[in-house]
């Protein structure tokens, strides 16, 4: 079926109200497209927003939404000139992986999916099993091979993510999550009633850490009206700071330092989630306003990611651990919990200064100042 959005010649439609501007077929088409996408967004909300997967949502709502999404993408792939609103890349990024819908029991390569342990703009993190060993599989929210039309677009995204991940596989540090591999893996359904594969997924394979991440730990503490102790906070920040110092020395930037990307094993705290951090950030840049995340400094510019931004995010994480909340200000001063020592208030006030010139310029400078603050605490 061929869908024609615009005719070669603009036809003016007769209308009785002379004081209104002429209505052309282009106007009618644009209005129709706008209405179509409004309906699509309503379906997005109705079909995706639900704390549980009810039978109606699973059997009726999601399949219908997926058909609409596939239809919209098909229009733009058939003729890119139809994309007058510039939505083609956004649709491919935000929905290309969704129609496949990975489920527990599905297999990606040799890895059997068990449970979802994290979600983000990039896609989903699964706990998966290979033989007797557990892994964390970060599955990108786009498919490697769906059809010829979107192969070129996806190839660019996958190469970008793969190159980033491969760089991290060469790193070795006690406080960095090790990337086992990054590859395209084919899908085999665990449900025999739906055995068809739907292309390949780009997957980053990492060790699985049973203790989880710092965000979950903070949420558990918050439910008990607790804050992290100073000693625990310093232990975490010094270890993650050491990991950042290591990668910054190698001219790499993490781009997404926050509690959910700090994992815990039996002995150490580890910085992870770097394999697709750049891809996720650039995807967000194409969809929403820049600089809105609380872990980015207020002066950050679109596409401008520096090592100093990682340092700022580390300061936000430290504030969150000590106060049980993200930084907020009363006038020019940060709003601290009463239990936070004065020396750490001064330190964080400097680390989270709105003006970049007044903040720490490097993680090494950050850690040196924090060690001095730690000594002041020991003296007092």
Coordinates of C-alpha atoms in Angstrom, one line a residue:
X1 CA 0.0 0.0 0.0
X2 CA 1.4 3.4 -1.0
X3 CA 0.6 6.4 1.3
X4 CA 0.9 9.8 -0.3
X5 CA 1.3 12.7 2.1
X6 CA 1.7 15.6 -0.3
X7 CA 0.6 16.1 -3.9
X8 CA 2.9 17.8 -6.4
X9 CA 0.5 20.7 -6.8
X10 CA -1.2 22.5 -3.9
X11 CA -5.0 22.5 -4.3
X12 CA -6.9 25.2 -2.5
X13 CA -10.2 24.0 -0.9
X14 CA -13.2 26.3 -1.3
X15 CA -14.4 27.7 2.0
X16 CA -17.3 30.0 2.9
X17 CA -15.4 32.0 5.5
X18 CA -13.4 34.5 3.4
X19 CA -11.6 36.1 6.3
X20 CA -9.8 32.8 7.1
X21 CA -6.6 32.0 5.2
X22 CA -6.9 29.5 2.3
X23 CA -7.0 25.9 3.4
X24 CA -4.8 23.7 1.1
X25 CA -4.4 19.9 0.9
X26 CA -1.0 20.4 2.7
X27 CA -2.9 22.0 5.7
X28 CA -5.3 19.1 5.8
X29 CA -2.5 16.5 5.6
X30 CA -0.5 18.2 8.4
X31 CA -3.6 18.3 10.6
X32 CA -4.3 14.6 9.9
X33 CA -0.7 13.6 10.7
X34 CA -0.8 15.6 13.9
X35 CA -4.1 13.9 14.9
X36 CA -2.6 10.5 14.1
X37 CA 0.4 11.1 16.3
X38 CA -1.8 12.4 19.1
X39 CA -3.8 9.2 19.0
X40 CA -0.5 7.3 18.9
X41 CA 0.8 9.0 22.0
X42 CA -2.5 8.3 23.8
X43 CA -2.1 4.6 22.9
X44 CA 1.5 4.8 24.2
X45 CA 0.2 6.0 27.6
X46 CA -2.7 3.6 27.8
X47 CA -0.8 0.5 26.6
X48 CA 2.5 1.0 28.5
X49 CA 1.5 2.6 31.8
X50 CA 0.7 -0.2 34.2
X51 CA 2.4 -1.5 37.3
X52 CA 1.3 -5.0 36.4
X53 CA 0.9 -6.9 33.2
X54 CA -2.8 -7.6 33.3
X55 CA -4.4 -10.0 30.8
X56 CA -6.1 -7.2 28.9
X57 CA -2.8 -5.2 28.6
X58 CA -0.9 -8.3 27.6
X59 CA -3.3 -9.8 25.1
X60 CA -5.0 -6.7 23.5
X61 CA -3.4 -3.4 24.4
X62 CA 0.3 -4.1 23.7
X63 CA -0.2 -6.0 20.4
X64 CA -2.4 -3.2 19.1
X65 CA 0.1 -0.6 20.2
X66 CA 2.9 -2.6 18.6
X67 CA 1.0 -2.8 15.3
X68 CA 0.5 1.0 15.3
X69 CA 4.2 1.6 16.1
X70 CA 5.3 -0.7 13.3
X71 CA 2.9 1.0 10.9
X72 CA 4.3 4.5 11.7
X73 CA 7.9 3.3 11.3
X74 CA 7.0 1.6 8.0
X75 CA 5.6 4.9 6.6
X76 CA 8.9 6.7 7.4
X77 CA 11.1 3.9 6.1
X78 CA 9.2 3.7 2.8
X79 CA 9.8 7.4 2.1
X80 CA 11.9 9.5 4.5
X81 CA 10.5 12.7 2.9
X82 CA 7.2 11.9 4.7
X83 CA 9.0 12.6 8.0
X84 CA 8.1 16.3 8.0
X85 CA 8.2 16.4 11.8
X86 CA 11.6 14.8 12.1
X87 CA 10.4 11.9 14.1
X88 CA 11.9 9.0 12.2
X89 CA 15.0 8.5 14.3
X90 CA 13.1 9.1 17.5
X91 CA 10.6 6.4 16.6
X92 CA 13.4 3.9 15.7
X93 CA 15.2 4.6 19.0
X94 CA 12.3 4.5 21.3
X95 CA 10.2 1.7 19.9
X96 CA 12.1 -0.5 17.5
X97 CA 13.0 -3.0 20.2
X98 CA 9.6 -3.0 21.9
X99 CA 7.5 -5.0 19.5
X100 CA 9.8 -8.1 20.1
X101 CA 9.1 -7.9 23.9
X102 CA 11.7 -10.1 25.6
X103 CA 10.3 -12.4 28.2
X104 CA 11.6 -14.7 30.9
X105 CA 12.8 -18.0 29.4
X106 CA 13.8 -16.4 26.1
X107 CA 17.4 -17.1 25.0
X108 CA 19.9 -14.7 23.6
X109 CA 22.7 -16.7 22.2
X110 CA 23.8 -19.1 25.0
X111 CA 22.2 -16.9 27.7
X112 CA 18.7 -17.8 29.1
X113 CA 16.9 -14.7 30.5
X114 CA 15.6 -15.0 34.1
X115 CA 14.6 -11.7 35.5
X116 CA 14.7 -7.9 34.7
X117 CA 17.0 -6.2 37.1
X118 CA 17.1 -2.7 35.6
X119 CA 15.6 -0.4 32.9
X120 CA 16.7 2.7 31.2
X121 CA 16.4 4.7 28.0
X122 CA 18.9 2.3 26.3
X123 CA 16.7 -0.8 27.0
X124 CA 16.7 -3.4 29.7
X125 CA 19.2 -5.2 32.0
X126 CA 18.4 -8.9 32.5
X127 CA 19.8 -11.4 34.9
X128 CA 20.7 -14.4 32.6
X129 CA 22.2 -17.8 33.0
X130 CA 24.8 -19.5 30.9
X131 CA 25.2 -23.0 32.2
X132 CA 25.6 -22.6 36.0
X133 CA 27.0 -19.1 35.9
X134 CA 24.9 -15.9 36.2
X135 CA 25.5 -12.8 34.1
X136 CA 23.9 -9.3 33.7
X137 CA 22.9 -8.7 30.1
X138 CA 22.3 -5.1 29.0
X139 CA 20.0 -5.4 26.0
X140 CA 19.9 -2.3 23.8
X141 CA 16.5 -0.9 22.8
X142 CA 17.0 -1.5 19.1
X143 CA 17.3 -4.5 16.9
X144 CA 20.3 -5.3 14.8
X145 CA 18.4 -6.8 11.8
X146 CA 14.7 -6.2 11.4
X147 CA 14.5 -5.4 7.7
X148 CA 16.5 -3.7 5.0
X149 CA 15.0 -0.3 5.5
X150 CA 16.2 0.4 9.0
X151 CA 19.4 -1.7 8.8
X152 CA 21.6 1.4 8.0
X153 CA 20.2 3.4 10.8
X154 CA 20.5 0.6 13.4
X155 CA 24.0 -0.2 12.1
X156 CA 25.2 3.3 12.9
X157 CA 23.7 3.1 16.4
X158 CA 25.1 -0.3 17.1
X159 CA 28.6 0.5 15.8
X160 CA 28.6 3.5 18.1
X161 CA 27.6 1.5 21.1
X162 CA 29.8 -1.5 20.2
X163 CA 32.9 0.7 19.8
X164 CA 32.2 2.3 23.2
X165 CA 31.8 -1.0 24.9
X166 CA 34.9 -2.5 23.3
X167 CA 37.0 0.3 24.6
X168 CA 35.9 -0.6 28.1
X169 CA 36.7 -4.3 27.7
X170 CA 40.4 -3.4 27.8
X171 CA 40.2 -1.7 31.2
X172 CA 41.0 -3.4 34.5
X173 CA 40.4 -1.8 37.9
X174 CA 39.2 -3.1 41.2
X175 CA 36.3 -0.6 41.2
X176 CA 35.2 -1.0 37.6
X177 CA 32.6 -3.5 36.5
X178 CA 34.2 -5.8 33.9
X179 CA 32.6 -6.0 30.5
X180 CA 32.8 -9.7 29.5
X181 CA 31.8 -9.0 25.9
X182 CA 29.6 -6.9 23.6
X183 CA 28.0 -8.6 20.6
X184 CA 24.9 -9.2 18.6
X185 CA 22.8 -12.1 19.8
X186 CA 19.9 -13.8 18.1
X187 CA 16.6 -14.3 19.9
X188 CA 15.1 -17.8 20.5
X189 CA 11.7 -17.7 22.2
X190 CA 11.3 -19.7 25.4
X191 CA 7.6 -20.0 24.7
X192 CA 7.0 -22.7 22.0
X193 CA 3.8 -21.0 20.9
X194 CA 5.9 -18.0 19.8
X195 CA 9.0 -19.5 18.4
X196 CA 9.9 -17.1 15.7
X197 CA 13.0 -15.0 16.0
X198 CA 12.7 -11.3 15.4
X199 CA 16.2 -10.3 14.5
X200 CA 19.3 -9.8 16.7
X201 CA 19.9 -7.6 19.7
X202 CA 23.0 -5.7 20.7
X203 CA 23.9 -7.0 24.1
X204 CA 26.6 -6.0 26.6
X205 CA 27.5 -8.9 28.9
X206 CA 28.7 -8.2 32.4
X207 CA 29.2 -10.2 35.7
X208 CA 26.1 -10.4 37.9
X209 CA 26.4 -8.8 41.3
X210 CA 23.9 -10.3 43.7
X211 CA 24.0 -7.4 46.2
X212 CA 22.6 -5.1 43.6
X213 CA 23.2 -1.4 43.2
X214 CA 23.6 1.6 45.5
X215 CA 20.2 3.1 44.4
X216 CA 18.3 0.1 45.8
X217 CA 20.3 0.3 49.0
X218 CA 19.5 4.0 49.4
X219 CA 15.8 3.4 48.8
X220 CA 15.8 0.6 51.4
X221 CA 17.5 3.0 53.9
X222 CA 15.1 5.8 53.1
X223 CA 12.1 3.6 53.9
X224 CA 13.5 3.2 57.4
X225 CA 14.2 7.0 57.7
X226 CA 17.9 6.4 57.7
X227 CA 20.8 8.1 56.1
X228 CA 24.1 6.5 55.1
X229 CA 26.8 6.9 57.7
X230 CA 29.7 9.2 57.0
X231 CA 32.1 6.2 57.1
X232 CA 30.1 4.2 54.5
X233 CA 29.7 7.3 52.3
X234 CA 33.4 8.1 52.3
X235 CA 34.2 4.4 51.5
X236 CA 31.9 4.4 48.5
X237 CA 33.0 7.8 47.2
X238 CA 36.7 7.1 47.5
X239 CA 36.4 3.8 45.7
X240 CA 34.2 5.2 42.8
X241 CA 36.5 8.3 42.7
X242 CA 39.5 6.0 42.2
X243 CA 37.7 4.3 39.3
X244 CA 36.9 7.7 37.7
X245 CA 40.5 8.8 38.1
X246 CA 41.6 5.6 36.3
X247 CA 39.3 6.1 33.3
X248 CA 40.0 9.9 33.1
X249 CA 43.7 9.1 32.9
X250 CA 42.8 7.1 29.8
X251 CA 40.9 10.0 28.2
X252 CA 37.6 8.3 28.8
X253 CA 34.4 9.9 30.4
X254 CA 31.8 7.8 32.1
X255 CA 28.9 10.2 31.4
X256 CA 26.4 8.6 33.8
X257 CA 27.7 8.5 37.3
X258 CA 24.8 7.9 39.7
X259 CA 23.7 5.4 42.5
X260 CA 22.0 3.0 40.1
X261 CA 25.3 2.6 38.3
X262 CA 27.3 1.8 41.4
X263 CA 27.2 -1.9 42.0
X264 CA 28.2 -3.8 45.2
X265 CA 30.0 -7.1 45.6
X266 CA 31.3 -8.8 48.7
X267 CA 34.3 -6.5 49.1
X268 CA 34.1 -3.5 46.8
X269 CA 31.9 -0.9 45.2
X270 CA 32.1 -0.8 41.4
X271 CA 31.3 1.7 38.8
X272 CA 29.4 0.2 35.9
X273 CA 26.9 0.9 33.1
X274 CA 29.5 2.6 30.9
X275 CA 29.0 0.5 27.8
X276 CA 25.9 2.3 26.6
X277 CA 26.1 5.5 28.6
X278 CA 27.2 7.6 25.6
X279 CA 24.4 6.0 23.4
X280 CA 21.8 6.7 26.1
X281 CA 22.9 10.3 26.6
X282 CA 22.8 11.0 22.9
X283 CA 19.4 9.3 22.6
X284 CA 18.0 11.5 25.4
X285 CA 19.5 14.6 23.7
X286 CA 17.5 13.8 20.6
X287 CA 14.2 13.6 22.6
X288 CA 14.1 15.8 25.6
X289 CA 15.5 19.1 26.9
X290 CA 19.1 19.0 27.9
X291 CA 20.6 19.4 31.3
X292 CA 17.5 18.3 33.2
X293 CA 19.0 15.4 35.0
X294 CA 20.0 16.2 38.6
X295 CA 23.4 14.5 38.1
X296 CA 24.5 16.9 35.4
X297 CA 25.9 20.4 36.3
X298 CA 23.6 23.3 35.5
X299 CA 26.0 24.7 33.0
X300 CA 26.2 21.6 30.8
X301 CA 25.7 22.1 27.1
X302 CA 24.1 19.6 24.7
X303 CA 26.6 17.0 23.6
X304 CA 29.3 18.6 25.9
X305 CA 30.4 15.9 28.2
X306 CA 33.6 16.4 30.2
X307 CA 35.5 14.6 32.9
X308 CA 34.5 17.4 35.3
X309 CA 30.8 16.5 34.8
X310 CA 31.6 13.0 36.2
X311 CA 33.1 14.8 39.2
X312 CA 30.0 16.9 39.7
X313 CA 27.8 13.7 39.5
X314 CA 30.1 12.1 42.1
X315 CA 29.4 15.0 44.4
X316 CA 25.6 14.7 43.8
X317 CA 25.9 11.0 44.7
X318 CA 27.7 11.8 47.9
X319 CA 25.1 14.4 48.9
X320 CA 22.3 11.9 48.2
X321 CA 24.0 9.3 50.4
X322 CA 24.4 11.7 53.4
X323 CA 21.0 13.4 53.1
X324 CA 18.7 10.7 51.7
X325 CA 17.6 13.0 48.9
X326 CA 19.0 14.9 45.9
X327 CA 20.5 18.3 46.3
X328 CA 18.2 21.3 46.7
X329 CA 18.9 24.9 47.6
X330 CA 17.5 27.5 50.0
X331 CA 18.7 30.6 48.3
X332 CA 22.4 30.2 47.7
X333 CA 22.9 27.4 50.2
X334 CA 22.4 23.7 49.9
X335 CA 19.7 22.2 52.1
X336 CA 21.5 19.6 54.3
X337 CA 20.3 17.1 56.8
X338 CA 21.0 18.2 60.4
X339 CA 23.4 15.2 60.9
X340 CA 25.8 16.1 58.1
X341 CA 29.1 17.4 59.7
X342 CA 30.0 21.0 58.9
X343 CA 33.3 20.0 57.2
X344 CA 31.4 17.9 54.7
X345 CA 28.8 20.6 54.1
X346 CA 31.7 22.9 53.1
X347 CA 33.2 20.3 50.9
X348 CA 29.9 19.5 49.1
X349 CA 29.1 23.2 48.8
X350 CA 32.3 23.6 46.8
X351 CA 31.7 20.3 44.8
X352 CA 28.2 21.4 43.8
X353 CA 28.8 25.1 43.0
X354 CA 26.6 26.2 40.1
X355 CA 29.5 28.0 38.5
X356 CA 32.0 25.6 36.8
X357 CA 35.0 27.8 37.6
X358 CA 34.2 27.5 41.4
X359 CA 34.0 23.7 41.4
X360 CA 36.6 20.9 41.5
X361 CA 38.3 20.7 38.1
X362 CA 39.3 17.0 38.3
X363 CA 38.5 14.0 40.3
X364 CA 42.0 14.0 41.7
X365 CA 41.4 17.4 43.1
X366 CA 38.1 16.2 44.5
X367 CA 39.6 13.2 46.2
X368 CA 42.5 15.2 47.7
X369 CA 40.1 17.7 49.2
X370 CA 37.9 14.9 50.5
X371 CA 40.9 13.3 52.2
X372 CA 41.7 16.6 53.9
X373 CA 38.0 16.8 55.1
X374 CA 38.3 13.2 56.4
X375 CA 41.3 14.1 58.5
X376 CA 39.4 17.1 59.9
X377 CA 36.6 14.8 60.9
X378 CA 39.1 12.5 62.7
X379 CA 40.7 15.4 64.6
X380 CA 37.3 16.7 65.7

